[in-house]
Coordinates of C-alpha atoms and ligand atoms in Angstrom, one line a residue:
M1079 CA 0.2 -0.1 -0.2
T1080 CA 1.5 3.1 -0.9
T1081 CA 1.3 6.1 2.0
Q1082 CA -1.1 9.3 1.3
T1083 CA 0.8 12.7 0.9
R1084 CA -0.6 15.7 1.9
Y1085 CA 0.9 18.6 0.6
I1086 CA 1.2 22.3 2.3
F1087 CA 2.6 25.3 0.5
V1088 CA 4.3 27.4 2.0
T1089 CA 5.1 30.7 0.7
G1090 CA 6.0 34.0 1.4
G1091 CA 4.1 37.6 1.1
V1092 CA 5.5 41.5 2.9
M1093 CA 9.0 40.2 2.0
S1094 CA 11.3 38.1 1.6
S1095 CA 13.9 36.1 4.5
L1096 CA 11.0 36.1 6.8
G1097 CA 12.7 32.4 7.5
K1098 CA 9.9 30.4 5.4
G1099 CA 12.7 27.5 4.5
L1100 CA 13.4 27.1 8.8
T1101 CA 9.1 27.6 9.4
A1102 CA 8.6 24.4 6.5
A1103 CA 11.7 22.3 8.1
S1104 CA 10.8 23.5 11.9
L1105 CA 7.0 21.5 11.7
A1106 CA 9.1 18.8 9.4
A1107 CA 10.6 18.4 13.0
V1108 CA 7.5 18.8 15.1
L1109 CA 5.1 16.6 12.2
Q1110 CA 7.9 13.9 12.3
A1111 CA 8.1 14.2 16.4
R1112 CA 4.0 13.3 16.2
G1113 CA 4.6 10.3 14.2
F1114 CA 4.3 11.1 10.9
S1115 CA 7.0 11.3 8.0
V1116 CA 7.5 14.0 6.0
T1117 CA 9.6 15.5 2.8
L1118 CA 10.8 18.1 2.1
Q1119 CA 10.9 20.1 -1.7
K1120 CA 11.7 24.3 -2.3
L1121 CA 10.8 25.0 -5.9
D1122 CA 12.8 28.8 -7.4
P1123 CA 11.9 30.8 -8.6
Y1124 CA 15.1 32.6 -10.4
L1125 CA 16.6 31.5 -13.9
N1126 CA 20.0 30.0 -12.8
V1127 CA 20.1 26.5 -13.7
D1128 CA 23.5 25.4 -11.7
P1129 CA 22.5 26.3 -8.6
G1130 CA 26.3 24.9 -8.5
T1131 CA 28.0 27.8 -10.7
M1132 CA 26.5 30.8 -7.7
S1133 CA 28.4 33.0 -6.0
P1134 CA 28.4 32.5 -2.3
F1135 CA 28.7 36.0 -1.9
Q1136 CA 26.1 37.2 -3.2
H1137 CA 23.8 33.4 -2.9
G1138 CA 25.4 32.0 0.0
E1139 CA 27.2 28.3 1.0
V1140 CA 26.5 25.6 -2.4
Y1141 CA 24.7 22.7 -0.5
V1142 CA 25.8 19.0 -1.7
T1143 CA 23.3 16.0 -1.5
D1144 CA 24.3 12.4 -1.4
D1145 CA 23.7 11.6 -5.2
G1146 CA 25.5 14.2 -6.0
T1147 CA 22.5 17.5 -6.6
E1148 CA 24.2 21.1 -6.0
T1149 CA 21.7 23.9 -4.4
D1150 CA 20.8 25.9 -2.3
L1151 CA 21.4 26.6 1.2
D1152 CA 18.3 26.0 2.2
L1153 CA 18.2 22.1 2.3
G1154 CA 20.8 22.4 4.5
H1155 CA 18.1 23.6 7.0
Y1156 CA 15.3 20.8 6.1
E1157 CA 17.7 18.1 6.2
R1158 CA 19.3 19.4 9.1
F1159 CA 16.3 19.5 10.8
T1160 CA 14.3 16.5 9.5
G1161 CA 17.5 14.3 8.7
V1162 CA 15.5 13.5 5.6
Q1163 CA 18.3 13.5 2.9
G1164 CA 17.7 15.1 -0.8
D1165 CA 18.3 14.7 -3.7
E1166 CA 17.8 15.7 -7.3
H1167 CA 14.0 16.1 -7.3
T1168 CA 14.0 18.7 -3.8
N1169 CA 15.3 21.7 -5.7
Y1170 CA 14.2 23.2 -9.0
T1171 CA 14.4 26.2 -10.4
T1172 CA 12.7 28.5 -12.9
G1173 CA 15.7 27.6 -15.1
Q1174 CA 15.5 24.1 -14.9
I1175 CA 12.4 24.3 -15.2
Y1176 CA 12.6 26.1 -18.8
Q1177 CA 15.4 23.9 -20.2
K1178 CA 13.6 21.1 -19.4
I1179 CA 10.3 23.0 -22.0
L1180 CA 13.2 23.8 -24.5
S1181 CA 14.5 20.4 -24.8
K1182 CA 11.5 18.9 -24.5
E1183 CA 11.1 21.9 -27.7
R1184 CA 14.1 21.2 -30.1
R1185 CA 12.6 17.2 -29.2
G1186 CA 9.2 18.0 -31.1
D1187 CA 8.2 16.7 -28.4
Y1188 CA 5.6 19.8 -28.6
L1189 CA 4.4 18.3 -32.2
G1190 CA 5.1 22.1 -33.2
A1191 CA 1.9 23.7 -30.2
T1192 CA 3.0 27.1 -29.2
V1193 CA 4.8 26.5 -25.5
Q1194 CA 3.1 28.8 -23.1
V1195 CA 3.4 29.5 -19.3
V1196 CA -0.3 27.4 -19.1
P1197 CA -0.4 24.6 -19.1
H1198 CA 4.1 23.4 -20.1
V1199 CA 5.9 24.9 -17.8
T1200 CA 2.6 25.1 -14.9
N1201 CA 3.1 21.7 -15.9
E1202 CA 6.3 20.4 -15.0
I1203 CA 6.2 22.9 -12.3
K1204 CA 3.2 20.3 -11.3
D1205 CA 5.0 17.4 -12.2
C1206 CA 8.0 19.0 -9.5
I1207 CA 5.5 18.7 -6.8
R1208 CA 4.5 15.0 -7.7
Q1209 CA 8.5 13.0 -7.9
H1210 CA 7.5 13.4 -4.0
E1211 CA 3.5 11.0 -4.2
G1212 CA 3.3 8.4 -2.0
K1213 CA 7.2 9.0 -0.6
A1214 CA 5.3 9.8 2.9
D1215 CA 2.2 11.4 5.1
F1216 CA 3.1 15.0 4.4
A1217 CA 4.8 16.9 1.0
L1218 CA 6.2 19.8 2.1
V1219 CA 6.8 22.3 -1.1
E1220 CA 8.2 25.8 -0.1
I1221 CA 7.8 28.5 -2.7
G1222 CA 10.9 30.4 -2.8
G1223 CA 10.7 35.0 -3.3
T1224 CA 7.7 36.6 -2.3
V1225 CA 4.0 36.1 -4.2
G1226 CA 3.1 39.0 -5.8
D1227 CA 6.4 39.0 -7.5
I1228 CA 6.8 38.8 -11.4
E1229 CA 9.4 35.6 -10.9
S1230 CA 7.3 33.9 -8.7
D1231 CA 3.6 33.8 -10.4
A1232 CA 3.6 31.2 -12.5
F1233 CA 4.5 28.4 -9.2
I1234 CA 1.8 29.7 -7.7
E1235 CA -1.1 29.2 -10.7
G1236 CA 1.1 25.8 -10.6
I1237 CA 0.1 25.0 -7.1
R1238 CA -3.8 26.0 -7.9
Q1239 CA -3.6 23.4 -11.0
F1240 CA -2.0 20.6 -8.5
A1241 CA -4.6 21.6 -5.1
M1242 CA -7.5 21.1 -8.0
E1243 CA -5.7 18.4 -9.1
E1244 CA -5.2 16.6 -6.6
G1245 CA -8.0 18.4 -3.8
W1246 CA -8.2 21.2 -2.3
K1247 CA -8.6 18.8 1.0
N1248 CA -5.2 17.2 1.0
C1249 CA -3.4 20.7 0.7
L1250 CA -3.1 23.2 2.2
F1251 CA -1.4 26.3 1.9
M1252 CA 0.9 28.1 4.6
H1253 CA 1.4 31.9 3.5
L1254 CA 4.5 33.1 6.0
T1255 CA 4.1 37.7 7.0
Y1256 CA 5.2 39.9 8.5
A1257 CA 3.4 42.6 11.9
P1258 CA 5.9 45.0 12.7
Y1259 CA 6.4 46.6 15.2
I1260 CA 5.9 50.8 15.2
K1261 CA 8.1 52.3 17.2
C1262 CA 6.3 55.6 17.9
V1263 CA 3.2 54.9 18.0
G1264 CA 3.6 51.4 20.1
E1265 CA 1.7 49.4 18.1
V1266 CA 1.9 46.3 15.8
K1267 CA 0.3 46.6 12.0
T1268 CA -1.4 43.7 10.4
K1269 CA -2.5 46.0 7.5
P1270 CA 0.8 44.1 5.4
T1271 CA -0.5 41.0 6.8
Q1272 CA -4.4 41.4 5.3
H1273 CA -2.8 42.7 1.8
A1274 CA -0.4 39.6 1.1
V1275 CA -3.2 37.3 2.7
Q1276 CA -5.4 40.1 -0.5
T1277 CA -2.6 39.3 -2.9
L1278 CA -2.4 35.9 -2.8
L1279 CA -5.9 35.8 -3.4
Q1280 CA -5.9 37.2 -6.4
R1281 CA -4.2 34.3 -8.3
G1282 CA -6.8 31.9 -6.6
L1283 CA -5.3 31.0 -3.2
R1284 CA -7.2 31.2 -0.4
A1285 CA -4.9 31.2 3.4
D1286 CA -5.9 28.9 5.2
I1287 CA -3.0 29.5 7.7
V1288 CA -1.2 33.1 8.1
V1289 CA 2.5 31.8 10.3
V1290 CA 3.2 36.2 11.4
R1291 CA 5.7 36.9 12.1
S1292 CA 7.3 39.8 14.7
D1293 CA 9.6 40.8 17.3
D1294 CA 7.1 40.6 20.1
D1295 CA 4.6 37.9 20.5
L1296 CA 1.5 39.2 18.0
P1297 CA -0.6 40.5 20.6
E1298 CA -4.4 39.2 20.6
N1299 CA -6.5 41.7 19.8
E1300 CA -4.1 41.4 16.3
R1301 CA -4.3 38.1 15.9
R1302 CA -7.7 38.2 16.3
K1303 CA -8.0 41.5 13.8
I1304 CA -5.4 39.3 11.9
A1305 CA -8.5 36.2 11.5
M1306 CA -10.7 38.7 10.9
F1307 CA -9.7 40.1 7.9
T1308 CA -8.6 36.6 6.1
G1309 CA -11.4 35.1 7.1
L1310 CA -9.6 32.0 8.8
D1311 CA -10.2 31.0 12.9
E1312 CA -8.1 32.3 15.4
K1313 CA -6.1 28.9 15.1
C1314 CA -5.5 29.5 11.6
V1315 CA -3.0 32.6 12.6
I1316 CA -0.4 31.7 14.0
S1317 CA 2.6 34.4 16.2
C1318 CA 5.6 33.5 15.7
P1319 CA 8.3 36.2 17.3
D1320 CA 11.8 36.5 16.3
S1321 CA 13.8 34.2 18.4
D1322 CA 17.4 33.8 19.9
S1323 CA 17.5 30.3 19.1
I1324 CA 17.3 28.6 15.5
Y1325 CA 17.1 25.4 17.7
R1326 CA 14.0 26.8 19.5
V1327 CA 11.7 27.6 16.2
P1328 CA 9.7 24.3 16.4
V1329 CA 9.4 23.9 20.0
N1330 CA 8.3 27.9 19.7
L1331 CA 5.6 27.0 16.7
H1332 CA 4.3 23.5 18.1
E1333 CA 3.7 26.0 21.1
H1334 CA 1.6 28.8 18.9
G1335 CA 0.0 25.7 17.8
L1336 CA 1.2 25.4 14.5
D1337 CA 0.6 22.0 13.8
E1338 CA -2.7 21.4 15.7
A1339 CA -3.5 23.3 13.1
V1340 CA -2.3 22.0 10.1
L1341 CA -4.0 18.7 11.7
S1342 CA -6.6 19.8 12.1
H1343 CA -7.2 21.1 8.8
F1344 CA -6.6 17.2 6.7
K1345 CA -9.1 16.3 10.7
L1346 CA -6.5 13.8 11.3
E1347 CA -5.5 13.4 14.9
A1348 CA -1.5 11.9 16.2
P1349 CA 0.4 11.7 20.1
Q1350 CA 1.6 15.1 21.6
P1351 CA 5.2 16.0 20.1
D1352 CA 8.3 15.1 22.6
L1353 CA 10.5 17.5 21.8
T1354 CA 12.6 17.4 25.2
N1355 CA 15.8 17.1 22.7
W1356 CA 14.5 20.5 20.5
K1357 CA 14.2 21.8 24.3
E1358 CA 18.1 21.1 25.0
V1359 CA 19.5 22.1 22.2
G1360 CA 17.9 26.1 22.3
D1361 CA 18.3 25.2 25.6
T1362 CA 22.0 24.6 25.3
Y1363 CA 23.2 26.9 22.4
V1364 CA 21.3 30.0 23.7
N1365 CA 22.6 30.1 27.7
P1366 CA 25.8 26.7 28.0
P1367 CA 28.1 26.6 30.4
Q1368 CA 31.2 27.5 28.7
T1369 CA 32.3 28.3 24.9
V1370 CA 35.4 27.6 22.7
R1371 CA 36.8 30.0 20.2
I1372 CA 37.5 27.8 16.7
S1373 CA 39.3 30.2 13.8
V1374 CA 38.0 30.1 10.5
V1375 CA 41.2 31.1 7.5
G1376 CA 39.0 31.7 5.2
K1377 CA 38.1 34.1 1.7
Y1378 CA 34.1 34.9 2.3
V1379 CA 34.3 35.6 6.0
Q1380 CA 32.3 39.2 5.2
L1381 CA 28.7 36.9 4.9
G1382 CA 27.8 33.7 7.4
D1383 CA 25.8 32.1 4.6
A1384 CA 28.6 31.7 2.6
Y1385 CA 29.8 29.1 5.0
K1386 CA 26.4 28.2 6.7
S1387 CA 26.7 24.2 7.1
L1388 CA 30.8 24.6 8.5
N1389 CA 29.0 26.5 11.2
E1390 CA 25.8 25.4 11.9
S1391 CA 28.0 22.2 12.7
L1392 CA 30.4 23.7 14.6
V1393 CA 27.6 24.1 17.2
H1394 CA 26.1 21.3 16.4
G1395 CA 30.1 20.2 17.6
G1396 CA 29.6 22.2 20.5
L1397 CA 25.9 21.0 21.4
A1398 CA 27.6 18.0 22.2
H1399 CA 29.3 18.8 24.9
R1400 CA 27.5 21.9 25.7
T1401 CA 29.2 24.4 24.6
G1402 CA 29.7 27.3 22.8
V1403 CA 31.2 27.8 20.4
E1404 CA 32.2 31.0 19.1
I1405 CA 33.6 31.5 15.5
D1406 CA 36.1 33.8 14.8
F1407 CA 36.6 34.0 11.2
V1408 CA 39.6 35.4 9.9
D1409 CA 41.2 36.8 6.3
S1410 CA 43.4 34.1 4.9
E1411 CA 44.3 36.9 2.6
A1412 CA 44.6 39.8 5.7
L1413 CA 46.9 36.6 6.6
E1414 CA 49.3 37.3 3.6
N1415 CA 50.9 39.7 4.8
Y1416 CA 51.1 39.6 8.5
T1417 CA 54.5 38.3 10.0
D1418 CA 54.7 35.1 12.4
E1419 CA 54.9 38.0 15.0
E1420 CA 50.9 39.0 14.5
I1421 CA 50.1 35.2 13.6
A1422 CA 50.1 34.4 16.6
L1423 CA 48.5 37.6 17.5
R1424 CA 45.6 37.0 15.5
F1425 CA 45.9 33.2 17.2
E1426 CA 45.6 34.0 20.9
G1427 CA 43.3 31.8 22.9
T1428 CA 42.0 30.3 19.9
G1429 CA 40.6 26.1 20.6
G1430 CA 41.5 25.4 16.9
I1431 CA 42.2 26.3 13.6
L1432 CA 39.5 25.0 10.7
V1433 CA 40.4 25.7 7.4
P1434 CA 37.1 24.5 4.9
G1435 CA 36.2 24.2 1.4
A1436 CA 37.4 26.7 -1.8
F1437 CA 37.9 27.4 -5.0
G1438 CA 41.0 29.6 -6.1
S1439 CA 43.7 30.8 -5.7
R1440 CA 43.3 34.0 -3.1
G1441 CA 44.5 33.7 0.9
T1442 CA 45.6 30.6 -0.5
E1443 CA 48.8 31.8 1.2
G1444 CA 46.8 32.9 4.0
K1445 CA 45.5 29.8 4.9
I1446 CA 48.9 27.8 4.8
K1447 CA 50.4 30.4 7.0
A1448 CA 47.2 28.6 9.2
V1449 CA 47.8 25.3 9.0
K1450 CA 51.4 26.0 9.6
Y1451 CA 50.8 27.5 12.6
A1452 CA 48.3 24.8 14.3
R1453 CA 51.1 22.1 13.3
E1454 CA 53.6 23.3 14.8
H1455 CA 52.0 25.5 17.5
K1456 CA 50.5 21.6 18.2
I1457 CA 46.8 24.0 18.0
P1458 CA 43.9 20.8 16.4
Y1459 CA 42.9 21.5 13.1
F1460 CA 40.4 20.5 11.2
G1461 CA 41.0 21.2 7.4
I1462 CA 38.1 20.5 4.9
C1463 CA 38.4 20.0 0.9
M1464 CA 40.6 22.8 0.2
G1465 CA 41.8 23.1 3.7
M1466 CA 43.4 19.2 2.7
Q1467 CA 45.1 20.2 -0.1
L1468 CA 46.9 23.0 1.6
A1469 CA 47.2 20.8 4.7
C1470 CA 49.8 18.6 2.3
V1471 CA 50.4 20.9 0.3
E1472 CA 51.7 22.7 4.2
F1473 CA 53.7 19.7 5.2
A1474 CA 55.3 18.8 1.6
R1475 CA 56.6 21.3 1.5
H1476 CA 57.8 22.4 5.7
V1477 CA 58.7 19.4 6.6
A1478 CA 59.1 17.1 4.3
G1479 CA 61.2 19.9 2.0
L1480 CA 59.5 19.9 -1.3
E1481 CA 59.6 23.7 -2.2
G1482 CA 57.7 24.5 -4.1
A1483 CA 54.6 22.4 -3.6
G1484 CA 51.5 23.2 -4.7
S1485 CA 48.4 22.6 -6.1
T1486 CA 48.1 23.6 -9.9
E1487 CA 44.1 25.0 -9.4
F1488 CA 46.6 27.9 -8.9
N1489 CA 48.5 28.1 -11.9
E1490 CA 47.2 30.7 -13.5
D1491 CA 48.4 32.7 -10.8
F1492 CA 51.0 31.3 -9.7
G1493 CA 52.7 29.2 -12.8
V1494 CA 53.0 25.6 -12.4
P1495 CA 54.1 24.6 -9.1
A1496 CA 57.3 22.5 -8.9
H1497 CA 55.7 19.4 -7.2
P1498 CA 52.2 19.5 -7.9
I1499 CA 51.5 17.6 -4.6
I1500 CA 47.1 18.6 -5.7
G1501 CA 46.2 17.7 -8.9
L1502 CA 43.8 16.6 -11.7
M1503 CA 42.9 13.1 -11.7
T1504 CA 41.5 11.9 -14.5
E1505 CA 40.0 8.8 -14.5
W1506 CA 39.1 7.0 -11.7
Q1507 CA 36.6 4.0 -10.8
T1508 CA 34.1 3.5 -8.1
E1509 CA 31.4 1.1 -8.5
K1510 CA 29.4 2.1 -11.1
G1511 CA 33.0 1.8 -13.7
S1512 CA 35.4 4.4 -14.9
E1513 CA 34.4 8.0 -14.3
V1514 CA 36.8 10.8 -16.6
R1515 CA 36.9 14.3 -16.3
D1516 CA 39.2 16.9 -18.5
E1517 CA 39.6 21.0 -17.9
T1518 CA 37.2 20.7 -21.5
T1519 CA 34.2 20.4 -19.7
D1520 CA 31.6 23.2 -18.9
L1521 CA 32.2 24.9 -15.8
G1522 CA 30.3 22.2 -13.1
G1523 CA 30.5 19.1 -14.7
T1524 CA 34.4 18.2 -13.7
M1525 CA 33.5 18.2 -9.9
R1526 CA 33.6 14.6 -8.0
L1527 CA 30.6 15.6 -6.9
G1528 CA 27.9 13.9 -4.3
A1529 CA 28.3 10.8 -1.4
Y1530 CA 31.8 8.2 -1.8
P1531 CA 32.8 6.0 0.2
C1532 CA 36.0 6.1 1.8
T1533 CA 37.5 3.1 4.3
L1534 CA 39.9 4.4 7.3
K1535 CA 42.8 3.1 8.6
E1536 CA 42.6 1.4 12.1
G1537 CA 44.4 3.1 15.1
Y1538 CA 43.7 6.9 14.1
L1539 CA 42.1 9.7 15.0
A1540 CA 39.1 9.4 12.5
R1541 CA 38.5 6.1 12.4
E1542 CA 38.2 6.6 16.6
A1543 CA 36.0 9.6 15.5
Y1544 CA 33.3 7.7 13.8
E1545 CA 33.8 4.6 14.7
Q1546 CA 33.3 2.6 11.4
E1547 CA 35.6 1.0 9.5
N1548 CA 33.2 1.6 6.2
I1549 CA 31.6 5.7 5.5
S1550 CA 29.9 7.4 3.2
E1551 CA 30.6 11.4 2.9
R1552 CA 29.7 13.4 -0.3
H1553 CA 32.1 15.7 -1.9
R1554 CA 32.5 19.4 -4.4
H1555 CA 35.4 19.4 -6.1
R1556 CA 37.6 18.7 -9.2
Y1557 CA 41.5 18.1 -7.7
E1558 CA 42.6 15.0 -5.7
F1559 CA 46.5 14.2 -3.7
N1560 CA 48.9 13.4 -6.3
N1561 CA 49.7 9.2 -5.2
T1562 CA 53.1 10.5 -7.5
Y1563 CA 54.2 11.9 -3.7
R1564 CA 52.2 9.5 -1.4
D1565 CA 55.5 8.1 -0.4
Q1566 CA 57.5 10.7 0.6
L1567 CA 54.7 12.1 2.6
S1568 CA 54.1 9.2 4.3
D1569 CA 57.3 8.9 5.4
A1570 CA 57.8 12.3 6.3
G1571 CA 55.2 11.7 8.6
L1572 CA 51.8 12.5 6.9
T1573 CA 49.7 9.2 7.7
F1574 CA 47.0 8.7 5.0
S1575 CA 44.1 6.8 8.1
G1576 CA 40.8 7.6 4.9
L1577 CA 40.8 6.0 1.1
S1578 CA 39.0 5.5 -0.9
P1579 CA 38.2 1.0 -0.6
D1580 CA 40.0 0.4 -3.5
G1581 CA 43.1 2.3 -2.7
T1582 CA 43.3 5.2 -5.1
L1583 CA 41.7 8.6 -3.8
V1584 CA 43.6 10.2 -1.1
E1585 CA 40.2 10.7 1.6
I1586 CA 41.5 11.5 4.6
V1587 CA 45.2 11.9 6.5
E1588 CA 46.7 13.1 9.5
I1589 CA 48.7 14.0 11.6
K1590 CA 51.3 12.3 14.6
D1591 CA 53.0 13.6 17.4
H1592 CA 49.6 16.8 17.7
P1593 CA 47.4 16.8 19.6
W1594 CA 44.1 16.9 16.8
F1595 CA 45.1 17.5 13.2
V1596 CA 43.2 16.0 10.9
A1597 CA 42.4 17.4 7.3
V1598 CA 39.3 16.0 4.4
Q1599 CA 38.9 15.5 1.4
F1600 CA 35.2 16.1 1.1
H1601 CA 32.6 17.7 3.5
P1602 CA 31.3 16.4 6.9
E1603 CA 29.9 19.4 7.6
F1604 CA 26.7 18.8 4.7
K1605 CA 25.4 15.7 7.2
S1606 CA 26.0 16.6 11.2
Q1607 CA 22.5 17.4 12.3
P1608 CA 22.2 19.7 16.4
H1609 CA 21.3 16.5 18.1
K1610 CA 24.0 14.1 16.0
A1611 CA 27.1 15.9 15.2
H1612 CA 28.8 14.4 12.9
P1613 CA 31.7 12.7 14.7
L1614 CA 34.7 14.9 13.1
F1615 CA 33.3 18.0 14.4
A1616 CA 32.1 16.6 18.0
K1617 CA 35.9 15.5 17.8
F1618 CA 37.5 18.4 17.1
V1619 CA 35.3 20.9 19.2
E1620 CA 36.4 18.5 21.4
A1621 CA 39.8 18.4 21.0
S1622 CA 39.4 22.6 21.0
I1623 CA 37.6 23.0 24.0
Q1624 CA 40.6 20.8 26.2
H1625 CA 43.4 22.5 23.9
Q1626 CA 41.9 26.2 25.2
A1627 CA 41.5 24.4 28.6
E1628 CA 45.3 23.6 29.2
K1629 CA 46.1 27.4 27.2
A1630 CA 44.6 29.1 29.4
Q1631 CA 46.5 27.2 32.3
P1632 CA 48.7 29.4 33.8
K1633 CA 51.6 27.7 33.8
A1634 CA 54.2 26.0 36.4
A1635 CA 56.7 28.1 37.8
Ligands
LIG2258 N1 39.0 24.0 -5.4 C1 39.7 22.6 -4.6 C2 38.9 21.7 -5.9 O1 37.9 21.5 -6.3 C3 38.8 22.0 -3.6 C4 36.9 22.6 -2.9 C5 37.1 22.1 -1.9 O2 37.6 22.2 -0.7 N2 35.7 22.2 -1.8 O3 39.4 20.3 -5.4

């Protein structure tokens, strides 16, 4: 028997950045806690076909799923909050939908008919949503952007038609709005919400639930007013005030009656949810008994969203030890001009140093200085992707004596390195056969993307963290460790503690005689959850807490 899926469409009014993604993810988490299964999907009105090529400066990080889909960062929230893994059907952009339609048109699939937004684009949108049919009790579908925008109209029409075909009783429309507080009159205003609901009505959709974002709890009077003007039951107007932590949102929404309103809309009953773990996570996050400082050395330091999953994973690592993590972003380019004394000053008091993923040569010499400092001063070091590649380069240059060691990724800026420790691997074997890459394919087309297996060597830090031999982690990179140098670096003391099952790809390196130096070719930050910190993040933060505590001890006389 297939599951009957009920659809919850999440739209936004008034303005963007109200937290639709977080609200959808939080509702999904509460529904799970009430015993239901969920899937999540995001439909994005922008035209980019490949979110993988969008700038992290503008758009935040690129999130990667197991199947190698590069997507919007909201999918990270979905996975972190629910543990439900996304795939190629989780995120669709207008660009992707048009691309499908245009290639069908080129193939002659439309038999020369006029190709139009209605029905062709809307049909394609409905097909995207149907990918989730039968997979879970609830399919939550978030529509990016703000209702009323030119860009999102086809999606709104698509979900309207979807509800007509699917049956309105199987669908719920949840609209997020904003009620501003006007200081000089001391009032919370409901008019933008009234208008937002009307804007949706003009497009043939009546909101079943309105979630009203505001600075503080929405006063009862205003809630009643919104209910009256929108024709909704008061129980369906949910106040969602700003929260001091995203981890409190599931509990807050539950306490404001959101899941109850959803279930009563669908005439479903279920036991009350046990949200103890969310409460614990929220409380520890807001009032941690202790904190640790971690220095993240990167080039996108001015935009927090560029390292969304990384920041979250560090927080999770801290939560596992009831510790708050204070992330100190260090601009890698600035480090390049620092003297040794200035570097020491910059990292004074830090518990650990992390170099995250990146593309291109900018700031890499600064990152290498950070790795060197961490290695020599025995500060816990965690390298991720680029952070692993540069750890290998640093080790080659300063320990193995390979002067001029580098990565061929930087050839254009730095010239061909004397020792290409990191280079392009043009062919390798997977369970599916051999995969080939070269520099002439489309931008993004040459990456090793998605989940790959890795075997961990007994007796090393990675194996100790994972407590198992075989793991799978997500990748997003073009370059690899160059095996020509494996013996040389190994003789000099670098340990290859994680390899692809056939032994050809280096996935993890470690350094002996160091409290915690682990660098990985993959992106563990895509698989961490608030109540289930990724083992490497948990161990790195643990080592950092220890290091910070040792440093804080007054030196013995
Ligand atoms: N630029 C490097 C590569 O392509 C590292 C990528 C990353 O850190 N995500 O291999």
